[in-house]
Structure formats: C-alpha cells, structure tokens
Amino acid sequence: PKGRLIAVARAGDKEAEQNVMTKPVLHKNKWQHVLLTIDYANDEMRFYLNGDQLPIKGVVEFEANRTSDTPSRSVVLGAEDDG
C-alpha cells in the first residue's frame, strides 16, 4: 500500500504471522526488482530493492527454525494467499 513493501511469514501453520514493512519505496510505471529473504533460524526478513537492502519496521520472532510443514507452493509475491 502507498508504495511500501510488506512481508508476512510464519514458520509453521499454527504459528502467528510475523511481518515487516518498508517505508514507501515503489514508484508507479517504473520497473523495480524486489527480493525478500526469510531466515527462520535467525529471525530475520530482509527486503532488497534493485540490489540494495532496505531498512524495515517490525520485529520477527519465529517459533521454529524451519518450515517443514509448509510447502513452498504457499509462497506468494504480490498477492495474498487465501488458500
């Protein structure tokens, strides 16, 4: 919303969602490369825009170190996964 990037993740299906957000960084009608990394073991989510890491708001505290019960087909970018 309003040019911000928002990431929502959880390590397990029964875990609460964890989220982080950037300040407004996206621009209409301009191609930009967005990358999100999630490190469950170290409780980190990082956004990169055009190769540069962005500062984020939010604290991540995953309950598990990995996502063995969550298939990768549940990962989405640019949409909300509603099942």
mmCIF file with all atom_site columns, N, CA and C in Angstrom, residues 5-79:
data_model
loop_
_atom_site.group_PDB
_atom_site.id
_atom_site.type_symbol
_atom_site.label_atom_id
_atom_site.label_alt_id
_atom_site.label_comp_id
_atom_site.label_asym_id
_atom_site.label_entity_id
_atom_site.label_seq_id
_atom_site.pdbx_PDB_ins_code
_atom_site.Cartn_x
_atom_site.Cartn_y
_atom_site.Cartn_z
_atom_site.occupancy
_atom_site.B_iso_or_equiv
_atom_site.pdbx_formal_charge
_atom_site.auth_seq_id
_atom_site.auth_comp_id
_atom_site.auth_asym_id
_atom_site.auth_atom_id
_atom_site.pdbx_PDB_model_num
ATOM 1   N N  . LEU A 1 5  ? 6.550  -1.935  0.914   1.00 0.00 ? 5  LEU A N  1
ATOM 2   C CA . LEU A 1 5  ? 6.618  -3.387  0.788   1.00 0.00 ? 5  LEU A CA 1
ATOM 3   C C  . LEU A 1 5  ? 6.297  -3.983  2.144   1.00 0.00 ? 5  LEU A C  1
ATOM 4   N N  . ILE A 1 6  ? 5.457  -5.010  2.164   1.00 0.00 ? 6  ILE A N  1
ATOM 5   C CA . ILE A 1 6  ? 5.079  -5.675  3.405   1.00 0.00 ? 6  ILE A CA 1
ATOM 6   C C  . ILE A 1 6  ? 5.317  -7.173  3.227   1.00 0.00 ? 6  ILE A C  1
ATOM 7   N N  . ALA A 1 7  ? 5.987  -7.780  4.192   1.00 0.00 ? 7  ALA A N  1
ATOM 8   C CA . ALA A 1 7  ? 6.221  -9.228  4.165   1.00 0.00 ? 7  ALA A CA 1
ATOM 9   C C  . ALA A 1 7  ? 5.507  -9.849  5.349   1.00 0.00 ? 7  ALA A C  1
ATOM 10  N N  . VAL A 1 8  ? 4.835  -10.963 5.102   1.00 0.00 ? 8  VAL A N  1
ATOM 11  C CA . VAL A 1 8  ? 4.159  -11.717 6.145   1.00 0.00 ? 8  VAL A CA 1
ATOM 12  C C  . VAL A 1 8  ? 4.612  -13.169 6.020   1.00 0.00 ? 8  VAL A C  1
ATOM 13  N N  . ALA A 1 9  ? 5.079  -13.748 7.118   1.00 0.00 ? 9  ALA A N  1
ATOM 14  C CA . ALA A 1 9  ? 5.558  -15.136 7.081   1.00 0.00 ? 9  ALA A CA 1
ATOM 15  C C  . ALA A 1 9  ? 5.295  -15.795 8.419   1.00 0.00 ? 9  ALA A C  1
ATOM 16  N N  . ARG A 1 10 ? 5.333  -17.119 8.399   1.00 0.00 ? 10 ARG A N  1
ATOM 17  C CA . ARG A 1 10 ? 5.260  -17.898 9.628   1.00 0.00 ? 10 ARG A CA 1
ATOM 18  C C  . ARG A 1 10 ? 6.020  -19.197 9.390   1.00 0.00 ? 10 ARG A C  1
ATOM 19  N N  . ALA A 1 11 ? 6.638  -19.700 10.432  1.00 0.00 ? 11 ALA A N  1
ATOM 20  C CA . ALA A 1 11 ? 7.451  -20.907 10.298  1.00 0.00 ? 11 ALA A CA 1
ATOM 21  C C  . ALA A 1 11 ? 6.596  -22.170 10.311  1.00 0.00 ? 11 ALA A C  1
ATOM 22  N N  . GLY A 1 12 ? 5.455  -22.129 10.946  1.00 0.00 ? 12 GLY A N  1
ATOM 23  C CA . GLY A 1 12 ? 4.571  -23.289 10.995  1.00 0.00 ? 12 GLY A CA 1
ATOM 24  C C  . GLY A 1 12 ? 3.139  -22.867 10.759  1.00 0.00 ? 12 GLY A C  1
ATOM 25  N N  . ASP A 1 13 ? 2.313  -23.811 10.330  1.00 0.00 ? 13 ASP A N  1
ATOM 26  C CA . ASP A 1 13 ? 0.924  -23.492 10.019  1.00 0.00 ? 13 ASP A CA 1
ATOM 27  C C  . ASP A 1 13 ? 0.139  -22.980 11.221  1.00 0.00 ? 13 ASP A C  1
ATOM 28  N N  . LYS A 1 14 ? 0.528  -23.358 12.420  1.00 0.00 ? 14 LYS A N  1
ATOM 29  C CA . LYS A 1 14 ? -0.189 -22.932 13.625  1.00 0.00 ? 14 LYS A CA 1
ATOM 30  C C  . LYS A 1 14 ? 0.456  -21.735 14.305  1.00 0.00 ? 14 LYS A C  1
ATOM 31  N N  . GLU A 1 15 ? 1.564  -21.258 13.761  1.00 0.00 ? 15 GLU A N  1
ATOM 32  C CA . GLU A 1 15 ? 2.276  -20.110 14.334  1.00 0.00 ? 15 GLU A CA 1
ATOM 33  C C  . GLU A 1 15 ? 1.604  -18.802 13.919  1.00 0.00 ? 15 GLU A C  1
ATOM 34  N N  . ALA A 1 16 ? 1.729  -17.804 14.764  1.00 0.00 ? 16 ALA A N  1
ATOM 35  C CA . ALA A 1 16 ? 1.215  -16.479 14.422  1.00 0.00 ? 16 ALA A CA 1
ATOM 36  C C  . ALA A 1 16 ? 2.037  -15.884 13.283  1.00 0.00 ? 16 ALA A C  1
ATOM 37  N N  . GLU A 1 17 ? 1.403  -15.075 12.463  1.00 0.00 ? 17 GLU A N  1
ATOM 38  C CA . GLU A 1 17 ? 2.100  -14.423 11.363  1.00 0.00 ? 17 GLU A CA 1
ATOM 39  C C  . GLU A 1 17 ? 3.082  -13.380 11.890  1.00 0.00 ? 17 GLU A C  1
ATOM 40  N N  . GLN A 1 18 ? 4.232  -13.310 11.243  1.00 0.00 ? 18 GLN A N  1
ATOM 41  C CA . GLN A 1 18 ? 5.254  -12.319 11.544  1.00 0.00 ? 18 GLN A CA 1
ATOM 42  C C  . GLN A 1 18 ? 5.296  -11.364 10.358  1.00 0.00 ? 18 GLN A C  1
ATOM 43  N N  . ASN A 1 19 ? 5.465  -10.061 10.598  1.00 0.00 ? 19 ASN A N  1
ATOM 44  C CA . ASN A 1 19 ? 5.503  -9.158  9.457   1.00 0.00 ? 19 ASN A CA 1
ATOM 45  C C  . ASN A 1 19 ? 6.483  -8.016  9.648   1.00 0.00 ? 19 ASN A C  1
ATOM 46  N N  . VAL A 1 20 ? 6.981  -7.542  8.521   1.00 0.00 ? 20 VAL A N  1
ATOM 47  C CA . VAL A 1 20 ? 7.850  -6.370  8.471   1.00 0.00 ? 20 VAL A CA 1
ATOM 48  C C  . VAL A 1 20 ? 7.373  -5.496  7.324   1.00 0.00 ? 20 VAL A C  1
ATOM 49  N N  . MET A 1 21 ? 7.752  -4.218  7.357   1.00 0.00 ? 21 MET A N  1
ATOM 50  C CA . MET A 1 21 ? 7.314  -3.269  6.350   1.00 0.00 ? 21 MET A CA 1
ATOM 51  C C  . MET A 1 21 ? 8.421  -2.265  6.070   1.00 0.00 ? 21 MET A C  1
ATOM 52  N N  . THR A 1 22 ? 8.471  -1.770  4.835   1.00 0.00 ? 22 THR A N  1
ATOM 53  C CA . THR A 1 22 ? 9.413  -0.720  4.471   1.00 0.00 ? 22 THR A CA 1
ATOM 54  C C  . THR A 1 22 ? 8.680  0.619   4.423   1.00 0.00 ? 22 THR A C  1
ATOM 55  N N  . LYS A 1 23 ? 9.443  1.676   4.339   1.00 0.00 ? 23 LYS A N  1
ATOM 56  C CA . LYS A 1 23 ? 8.851  2.977   4.043   1.00 0.00 ? 23 LYS A CA 1
ATOM 57  C C  . LYS A 1 23 ? 8.437  2.967   2.576   1.00 0.00 ? 23 LYS A C  1
ATOM 58  N N  . PRO A 1 24 ? 7.710  3.956   2.095   1.00 0.00 ? 24 PRO A N  1
ATOM 59  C CA . PRO A 1 24 ? 7.340  3.979   0.674   1.00 0.00 ? 24 PRO A CA 1
ATOM 60  C C  . PRO A 1 24 ? 8.588  3.995   -0.220  1.00 0.00 ? 24 PRO A C  1
ATOM 61  N N  . VAL A 1 25 ? 8.717  2.982   -1.087  1.00 0.00 ? 25 VAL A N  1
ATOM 62  C CA . VAL A 1 25 ? 9.891  2.888   -1.955  1.00 0.00 ? 25 VAL A CA 1
ATOM 63  C C  . VAL A 1 25 ? 9.534  2.592   -3.415  1.00 0.00 ? 25 VAL A C  1
ATOM 64  N N  . LEU A 1 26 ? 8.323  2.114   -3.672  1.00 0.00 ? 26 LEU A N  1
ATOM 65  C CA . LEU A 1 26 ? 7.942  1.760   -5.034  1.00 0.00 ? 26 LEU A CA 1
ATOM 66  C C  . LEU A 1 26 ? 7.346  2.959   -5.759  1.00 0.00 ? 26 LEU A C  1
ATOM 67  N N  . HIS A 1 27 ? 7.548  2.991   -7.069  1.00 0.00 ? 27 HIS A N  1
ATOM 68  C CA . HIS A 1 27 ? 7.050  4.090   -7.889  1.00 0.00 ? 27 HIS A CA 1
ATOM 69  C C  . HIS A 1 27 ? 6.213  3.533   -9.033  1.00 0.00 ? 27 HIS A C  1
ATOM 70  N N  . LYS A 1 28 ? 5.097  4.176   -9.313  1.00 0.00 ? 28 LYS A N  1
ATOM 71  C CA . LYS A 1 28 ? 4.234  3.749   -10.412 1.00 0.00 ? 28 LYS A CA 1
ATOM 72  C C  . LYS A 1 28 ? 4.965  3.880   -11.739 1.00 0.00 ? 28 LYS A C  1
ATOM 73  N N  . ASN A 1 29 ? 4.655  2.950   -12.640 1.00 0.00 ? 29 ASN A N  1
ATOM 74  C CA . ASN A 1 29 ? 5.182  2.965   -14.004 1.00 0.00 ? 29 ASN A CA 1
ATOM 75  C C  . ASN A 1 29 ? 6.702  2.931   -14.075 1.00 0.00 ? 29 ASN A C  1
ATOM 76  N N  . LYS A 1 30 ? 7.346  2.303   -13.096 1.00 0.00 ? 30 LYS A N  1
ATOM 77  C CA . LYS A 1 30 ? 8.797  2.163   -13.090 1.00 0.00 ? 30 LYS A CA 1
ATOM 78  C C  . LYS A 1 30 ? 9.143  0.723   -12.727 1.00 0.00 ? 30 LYS A C  1
ATOM 79  N N  . TRP A 1 31 ? 9.953  0.059   -13.560 1.00 0.00 ? 31 TRP A N  1
ATOM 80  C CA . TRP A 1 31 ? 10.370 -1.307  -13.298 1.00 0.00 ? 31 TRP A CA 1
ATOM 81  C C  . TRP A 1 31 ? 11.337 -1.303  -12.125 1.00 0.00 ? 31 TRP A C  1
ATOM 82  N N  . GLN A 1 32 ? 11.078 -2.158  -11.128 1.00 0.00 ? 32 GLN A N  1
ATOM 83  C CA . GLN A 1 32 ? 11.951 -2.288  -9.972  1.00 0.00 ? 32 GLN A CA 1
ATOM 84  C C  . GLN A 1 32 ? 12.064 -3.765  -9.615  1.00 0.00 ? 32 GLN A C  1
ATOM 85  N N  . HIS A 1 33 ? 13.249 -4.185  -9.221  1.00 0.00 ? 33 HIS A N  1
ATOM 86  C CA . HIS A 1 33 ? 13.484 -5.570  -8.831  1.00 0.00 ? 33 HIS A CA 1
ATOM 87  C C  . HIS A 1 33 ? 13.335 -5.672  -7.319  1.00 0.00 ? 33 HIS A C  1
ATOM 88  N N  . VAL A 1 34 ? 12.447 -6.550  -6.852  1.00 0.00 ? 34 VAL A N  1
ATOM 89  C CA . VAL A 1 34 ? 12.193 -6.735  -5.421  1.00 0.00 ? 34 VAL A CA 1
ATOM 90  C C  . VAL A 1 34 ? 12.585 -8.150  -5.022  1.00 0.00 ? 34 VAL A C  1
ATOM 91  N N  . LEU A 1 35 ? 13.306 -8.261  -3.916  1.00 0.00 ? 35 LEU A N  1
ATOM 92  C CA . LEU A 1 35 ? 13.701 -9.557  -3.385  1.00 0.00 ? 35 LEU A CA 1
ATOM 93  C C  . LEU A 1 35 ? 13.426 -9.560  -1.886  1.00 0.00 ? 35 LEU A C  1
ATOM 94  N N  . LEU A 1 36 ? 12.887 -10.667 -1.402  1.00 0.00 ? 36 LEU A N  1
ATOM 95  C CA . LEU A 1 36 ? 12.667 -10.853 0.025   1.00 0.00 ? 36 LEU A CA 1
ATOM 96  C C  . LEU A 1 36 ? 13.397 -12.112 0.448   1.00 0.00 ? 36 LEU A C  1
ATOM 97  N N  . THR A 1 37 ? 14.172 -12.035 1.524   1.00 0.00 ? 37 THR A N  1
ATOM 98  C CA . THR A 1 37 ? 14.790 -13.227 2.097   1.00 0.00 ? 37 THR A CA 1
ATOM 99  C C  . THR A 1 37 ? 14.199 -13.447 3.480   1.00 0.00 ? 37 THR A C  1
ATOM 100 N N  . ILE A 1 38 ? 14.012 -14.725 3.819   1.00 0.00 ? 38 ILE A N  1
ATOM 101 C CA . ILE A 1 38 ? 13.496 -15.085 5.137   1.00 0.00 ? 38 ILE A CA 1
ATOM 102 C C  . ILE A 1 38 ? 14.465 -16.084 5.753   1.00 0.00 ? 38 ILE A C  1
ATOM 103 N N  . ASP A 1 39 ? 14.969 -15.745 6.939   1.00 0.00 ? 39 ASP A N  1
ATOM 104 C CA . ASP A 1 39 ? 15.893 -16.610 7.671   1.00 0.00 ? 39 ASP A CA 1
ATOM 105 C C  . ASP A 1 39 ? 15.204 -16.987 8.978   1.00 0.00 ? 39 ASP A C  1
ATOM 106 N N  . TYR A 1 40 ? 14.572 -18.155 8.980   1.00 0.00 ? 40 TYR A N  1
ATOM 107 C CA . TYR A 1 40 ? 13.799 -18.583 10.150  1.00 0.00 ? 40 TYR A CA 1
ATOM 108 C C  . TYR A 1 40 ? 14.693 -18.841 11.360  1.00 0.00 ? 40 TYR A C  1
ATOM 109 N N  . ALA A 1 41 ? 15.865 -19.413 11.147  1.00 0.00 ? 41 ALA A N  1
ATOM 110 C CA . ALA A 1 41 ? 16.764 -19.751 12.255  1.00 0.00 ? 41 ALA A CA 1
ATOM 111 C C  . ALA A 1 41 ? 17.280 -18.516 12.982  1.00 0.00 ? 41 ALA A C  1
ATOM 112 N N  . ASN A 1 42 ? 17.441 -17.397 12.252  1.00 0.00 ? 42 ASN A N  1
ATOM 113 C CA . ASN A 1 42 ? 17.970 -16.173 12.855  1.00 0.00 ? 42 ASN A CA 1
ATOM 114 C C  . ASN A 1 42 ? 16.929 -15.073 13.014  1.00 0.00 ? 42 ASN A C  1
ATOM 115 N N  . ASP A 1 43 ? 15.648 -15.412 12.821  1.00 0.00 ? 43 ASP A N  1
ATOM 116 C CA . ASP A 1 43 ? 14.546 -14.454 12.991  1.00 0.00 ? 43 ASP A CA 1
ATOM 117 C C  . ASP A 1 43 ? 14.765 -13.171 12.191  1.00 0.00 ? 43 ASP A C  1
ATOM 118 N N  . GLU A 1 44 ? 14.962 -13.341 10.886  1.00 0.00 ? 44 GLU A N  1
ATOM 119 C CA . GLU A 1 44 ? 15.194 -12.176 10.026  1.00 0.00 ? 44 GLU A CA 1
ATOM 120 C C  . GLU A 1 44 ? 14.395 -12.271 8.728   1.00 0.00 ? 44 GLU A C  1
ATOM 121 N N  . MET A 1 45 ? 13.845 -11.155 8.331   1.00 0.00 ? 45 MET A N  1
ATOM 122 C CA . MET A 1 45 ? 13.289 -10.980 6.996   1.00 0.00 ? 45 MET A CA 1
ATOM 123 C C  . MET A 1 45 ? 13.932 -9.720  6.441   1.00 0.00 ? 45 MET A C  1
ATOM 124 N N  . ARG A 1 46 ? 14.403 -9.812  5.191   1.00 0.00 ? 46 ARG A N  1
ATOM 125 C CA . ARG A 1 46 ? 15.096 -8.669  4.579   1.00 0.00 ? 46 ARG A CA 1
ATOM 126 C C  . ARG A 1 46 ? 14.516 -8.403  3.200   1.00 0.00 ? 46 ARG A C  1
ATOM 127 N N  . PHE A 1 47 ? 14.291 -7.138  2.917   1.00 0.00 ? 47 PHE A N  1
ATOM 128 C CA . PHE A 1 47 ? 13.870 -6.699  1.591   1.00 0.00 ? 47 PHE A CA 1
ATOM 129 C C  . PHE A 1 47 ? 15.054 -6.069  0.878   1.00 0.00 ? 47 PHE A C  1
ATOM 130 N N  . TYR A 1 48 ? 15.128 -6.343  -0.430  1.00 0.00 ? 48 TYR A N  1
ATOM 131 C CA . TYR A 1 48 ? 16.115 -5.698  -1.290  1.00 0.00 ? 48 TYR A CA 1
ATOM 132 C C  . TYR A 1 48 ? 15.363 -5.074  -2.456  1.00 0.00 ? 48 TYR A C  1
ATOM 133 N N  . LEU A 1 49 ? 15.738 -3.870  -2.814  1.00 0.00 ? 49 LEU A N  1
ATOM 134 C CA . LEU A 1 49 ? 15.149 -3.180  -3.956  1.00 0.00 ? 49 LEU A CA 1
ATOM 135 C C  . LEU A 1 49 ? 16.281 -2.792  -4.894  1.00 0.00 ? 49 LEU A C  1
ATOM 136 N N  . ASN A 1 50 ? 16.238 -3.326  -6.103  1.00 0.00 ? 50 ASN A N  1
ATOM 137 C CA . ASN A 1 50 ? 17.288 -3.073  -7.097  1.00 0.00 ? 50 ASN A CA 1
ATOM 138 C C  . ASN A 1 50 ? 18.676 -3.372  -6.540  1.00 0.00 ? 50 ASN A C  1
ATOM 139 N N  . GLY A 1 51 ? 18.778 -4.418  -5.726  1.00 0.00 ? 51 GLY A N  1
ATOM 140 C CA . GLY A 1 51 ? 20.052 -4.869  -5.189  1.00 0.00 ? 51 GLY A CA 1
ATOM 141 C C  . GLY A 1 51 ? 20.470 -4.244  -3.872  1.00 0.00 ? 51 GLY A C  1
ATOM 142 N N  . ASP A 1 52 ? 19.741 -3.256  -3.390  1.00 0.00 ? 52 ASP A N  1
ATOM 143 C CA . ASP A 1 52 ? 20.096 -2.584  -2.136  1.00 0.00 ? 52 ASP A CA 1
ATOM 144 C C  . ASP A 1 52 ? 19.162 -3.035  -1.008  1.00 0.00 ? 52 ASP A C  1
ATOM 145 N N  . GLN A 1 53 ? 19.749 -3.384  0.140   1.00 0.00 ? 53 GLN A N  1
ATOM 146 C CA . GLN A 1 53 ? 18.927 -3.774  1.287   1.00 0.00 ? 53 GLN A CA 1
ATOM 147 C C  . GLN A 1 53 ? 18.196 -2.554  1.825   1.00 0.00 ? 53 GLN A C  1
ATOM 148 N N  . LEU A 1 54 ? 16.926 -2.750  2.171   1.00 0.00 ? 54 LEU A N  1
ATOM 149 C CA . LEU A 1 54 ? 16.091 -1.663  2.683   1.00 0.00 ? 54 LEU A CA 1
ATOM 150 C C  . LEU A 1 54 ? 15.949 -1.756  4.194   1.00 0.00 ? 54 LEU A C  1
ATOM 151 N N  . PRO A 1 55 ? 15.889 -0.615  4.873   1.00 0.00 ? 55 PRO A N  1
ATOM 152 C CA . PRO A 1 55 ? 15.549 -0.652  6.290   1.00 0.00 ? 55 PRO A CA 1
ATOM 153 C C  . PRO A 1 55 ? 14.086 -1.070  6.448   1.00 0.00 ? 55 PRO A C  1
ATOM 154 N N  . ILE A 1 56 ? 13.789 -1.762  7.523   1.00 0.00 ? 56 ILE A N  1
ATOM 155 C CA . ILE A 1 56 ? 12.423 -2.236  7.756   1.00 0.00 ? 56 ILE A CA 1
ATOM 156 C C  . ILE A 1 56 ? 11.935 -1.842  9.145   1.00 0.00 ? 56 ILE A C  1
ATOM 157 N N  . LYS A 1 57 ? 10.619 -1.846  9.292   1.00 0.00 ? 57 LYS A N  1
ATOM 158 C CA . LYS A 1 57 ? 9.973  -1.697  10.595  1.00 0.00 ? 57 LYS A CA 1
ATOM 159 C C  . LYS A 1 57 ? 9.392  -3.049  10.952  1.00 0.00 ? 57 LYS A C  1
ATOM 160 N N  . GLY A 1 58 ? 9.510  -3.435  12.197  1.00 0.00 ? 58 GLY A N  1
ATOM 161 C CA . GLY A 1 58 ? 8.940  -4.693  12.647  1.00 0.00 ? 58 GLY A CA 1
ATOM 162 C C  . GLY A 1 58 ? 9.993  -5.603  13.243  1.00 0.00 ? 58 GLY A C  1
ATOM 163 N N  . VAL A 1 59 ? 9.552  -6.457  14.142  1.00 0.00 ? 59 VAL A N  1
ATOM 164 C CA . VAL A 1 59 ? 10.430 -7.424  14.798  1.00 0.00 ? 59 VAL A CA 1
ATOM 165 C C  . VAL A 1 59 ? 9.907  -8.815  14.481  1.00 0.00 ? 59 VAL A C  1
ATOM 166 N N  . VAL A 1 60 ? 10.801 -9.717  14.151  1.00 0.00 ? 60 VAL A N  1
ATOM 167 C CA . VAL A 1 60 ? 10.427 -11.076 13.787  1.00 0.00 ? 60 VAL A CA 1
ATOM 168 C C  . VAL A 1 60 ? 10.946 -12.029 14.851  1.00 0.00 ? 60 VAL A C  1
ATOM 169 N N  . GLU A 1 61 ? 10.065 -12.896 15.356  1.00 0.00 ? 61 GLU A N  1
ATOM 170 C CA . GLU A 1 61 ? 10.440 -13.921 16.325  1.00 0.00 ? 61 GLU A CA 1
ATOM 171 C C  . GLU A 1 61 ? 9.712  -15.215 15.969  1.00 0.00 ? 61 GLU A C  1
ATOM 172 N N  . PHE A 1 62 ? 10.296 -15.976 15.041  1.00 0.00 ? 62 PHE A N  1
ATOM 173 C CA . PHE A 1 62 ? 9.684  -17.228 14.616  1.00 0.00 ? 62 PHE A CA 1
ATOM 174 C C  . PHE A 1 62 ? 9.795  -18.268 15.721  1.00 0.00 ? 62 PHE A C  1
ATOM 175 N N  . GLU A 1 63 ? 8.774  -19.104 15.854  1.00 0.00 ? 63 GLU A N  1
ATOM 176 C CA . GLU A 1 63 ? 8.787  -20.168 16.863  1.00 0.00 ? 63 GLU A CA 1
ATOM 177 C C  . GLU A 1 63 ? 9.638  -21.348 16.430  1.00 0.00 ? 63 GLU A C  1
ATOM 178 N N  . ALA A 1 64 ? 9.766  -21.573 15.120  1.00 0.00 ? 64 ALA A N  1
ATOM 179 C CA . ALA A 1 64 ? 10.537 -22.710 14.599  1.00 0.00 ? 64 ALA A CA 1
ATOM 180 C C  . ALA A 1 64 ? 11.687 -22.206 13.735  1.00 0.00 ? 64 ALA A C  1
ATOM 181 N N  . ASN A 1 65 ? 12.705 -23.052 13.548  1.00 0.00 ? 65 ASN A N  1
ATOM 182 C CA . ASN A 1 65 ? 13.869 -22.690 12.751  1.00 0.00 ? 65 ASN A CA 1
ATOM 183 C C  . ASN A 1 65 ? 13.711 -23.000 11.273  1.00 0.00 ? 65 ASN A C  1
ATOM 184 N N  . ARG A 1 66 ? 12.641 -23.696 10.902  1.00 0.00 ? 66 ARG A N  1
ATOM 185 C CA . ARG A 1 66 ? 12.410 -24.049 9.504   1.00 0.00 ? 66 ARG A CA 1
ATOM 186 C C  . ARG A 1 66 ? 10.926 -24.262 9.271   1.00 0.00 ? 66 ARG A C  1
ATOM 187 N N  . THR A 1 67 ? 10.568 -24.584 8.057   1.00 0.00 ? 67 THR A N  1
ATOM 188 C CA . THR A 1 67 ? 9.159  -24.706 7.689   1.00 0.00 ? 67 THR A CA 1
ATOM 189 C C  . THR A 1 67 ? 8.848  -26.072 7.090   1.00 0.00 ? 67 THR A C  1
ATOM 190 N N  . SER A 1 68 ? 9.199  -27.126 7.756   1.00 0.00 ? 68 SER A N  1
ATOM 191 C CA . SER A 1 68 ? 8.997  -28.464 7.201   1.00 0.00 ? 68 SER A CA 1
ATOM 192 C C  . SER A 1 68 ? 7.526  -28.789 6.931   1.00 0.00 ? 68 SER A C  1
ATOM 193 N N  . ASP A 1 69 ? 6.607  -28.136 7.615   1.00 0.00 ? 69 ASP A N  1
ATOM 194 C CA . ASP A 1 69 ? 5.186  -28.436 7.405   1.00 0.00 ? 69 ASP A CA 1
ATOM 195 C C  . ASP A 1 69 ? 4.498  -27.463 6.449   1.00 0.00 ? 69 ASP A C  1
ATOM 196 N N  . THR A 1 70 ? 5.240  -26.553 5.857   1.00 0.00 ? 70 THR A N  1
ATOM 197 C CA . THR A 1 70 ? 4.646  -25.579 4.950   1.00 0.00 ? 70 THR A CA 1
ATOM 198 C C  . THR A 1 70 ? 5.239  -25.759 3.558   1.00 0.00 ? 70 THR A C  1
ATOM 199 N N  . PRO A 1 71 ? 4.465  -26.234 2.581   1.00 0.00 ? 71 PRO A N  1
ATOM 200 C CA . PRO A 1 71 ? 5.004  -26.444 1.238   1.00 0.00 ? 71 PRO A CA 1
ATOM 201 C C  . PRO A 1 71 ? 5.332  -25.125 0.547   1.00 0.00 ? 71 PRO A C  1
ATOM 202 N N  . SER A 1 72 ? 6.346  -25.150 -0.298  1.00 0.00 ? 72 SER A N  1
ATOM 203 C CA . SER A 1 72 ? 6.778  -23.924 -0.974  1.00 0.00 ? 72 SER A CA 1
ATOM 204 C C  . SER A 1 72 ? 5.720  -23.388 -1.924  1.00 0.00 ? 72 SER A C  1
ATOM 205 N N  . ARG A 1 73 ? 4.748  -24.187 -2.340  1.00 0.00 ? 73 ARG A N  1
ATOM 206 C CA . ARG A 1 73 ? 3.706  -23.661 -3.223  1.00 0.00 ? 73 ARG A CA 1
ATOM 207 C C  . ARG A 1 73 ? 2.840  -22.627 -2.510  1.00 0.00 ? 73 ARG A C  1
ATOM 208 N N  . SER A 1 74 ? 2.963  -22.501 -1.190  1.00 0.00 ? 74 SER A N  1
ATOM 209 C CA . SER A 1 74 ? 2.201  -21.498 -0.457  1.00 0.00 ? 74 SER A CA 1
ATOM 210 C C  . SER A 1 74 ? 2.864  -20.133 -0.467  1.00 0.00 ? 74 SER A C  1
ATOM 211 N N  . VAL A 1 75 ? 4.050  -20.030 -1.047  1.00 0.00 ? 75 VAL A N  1
ATOM 212 C CA . VAL A 1 75 ? 4.762  -18.750 -1.093  1.00 0.00 ? 75 VAL A CA 1
ATOM 213 C C  . VAL A 1 75 ? 4.208  -17.916 -2.241  1.00 0.00 ? 75 VAL A C  1
ATOM 214 N N  . VAL A 1 76 ? 3.881  -16.655 -1.960  1.00 0.00 ? 76 VAL A N  1
ATOM 215 C CA . VAL A 1 76 ? 3.385  -15.760 -3.000  1.00 0.00 ? 76 VAL A CA 1
ATOM 216 C C  . VAL A 1 76 ? 4.084  -14.418 -2.880  1.00 0.00 ? 76 VAL A C  1
ATOM 217 N N  . LEU A 1 77 ? 4.217  -13.732 -3.992  1.00 0.00 ? 77 LEU A N  1
ATOM 218 C CA . LEU A 1 77 ? 4.764  -12.381 -4.016  1.00 0.00 ? 77 LEU A CA 1
ATOM 219 C C  . LEU A 1 77 ? 3.813  -11.521 -4.837  1.00 0.00 ? 77 LEU A C  1
ATOM 220 N N  . GLY A 1 78 ? 3.386  -10.431 -4.262  1.00 0.00 ? 78 GLY A N  1
ATOM 221 C CA . GLY A 1 78 ? 2.496  -9.544  -4.967  1.00 0.00 ? 78 GLY A CA 1
ATOM 222 C C  . GLY A 1 78 ? 1.032  -9.921  -4.875  1.00 0.00 ? 78 GLY A C  1
ATOM 223 N N  . ALA A 1 79 ? 0.715  -10.838 -3.977  1.00 0.00 ? 79 ALA A N  1
ATOM 224 C CA . ALA A 1 79 ? -0.662 -11.270 -3.818  1.00 0.00 ? 79 ALA A CA 1
ATOM 225 C C  . ALA A 1 79 ? -0.845 -11.809 -2.418  1.00 0.00 ? 79 ALA A C  1
#
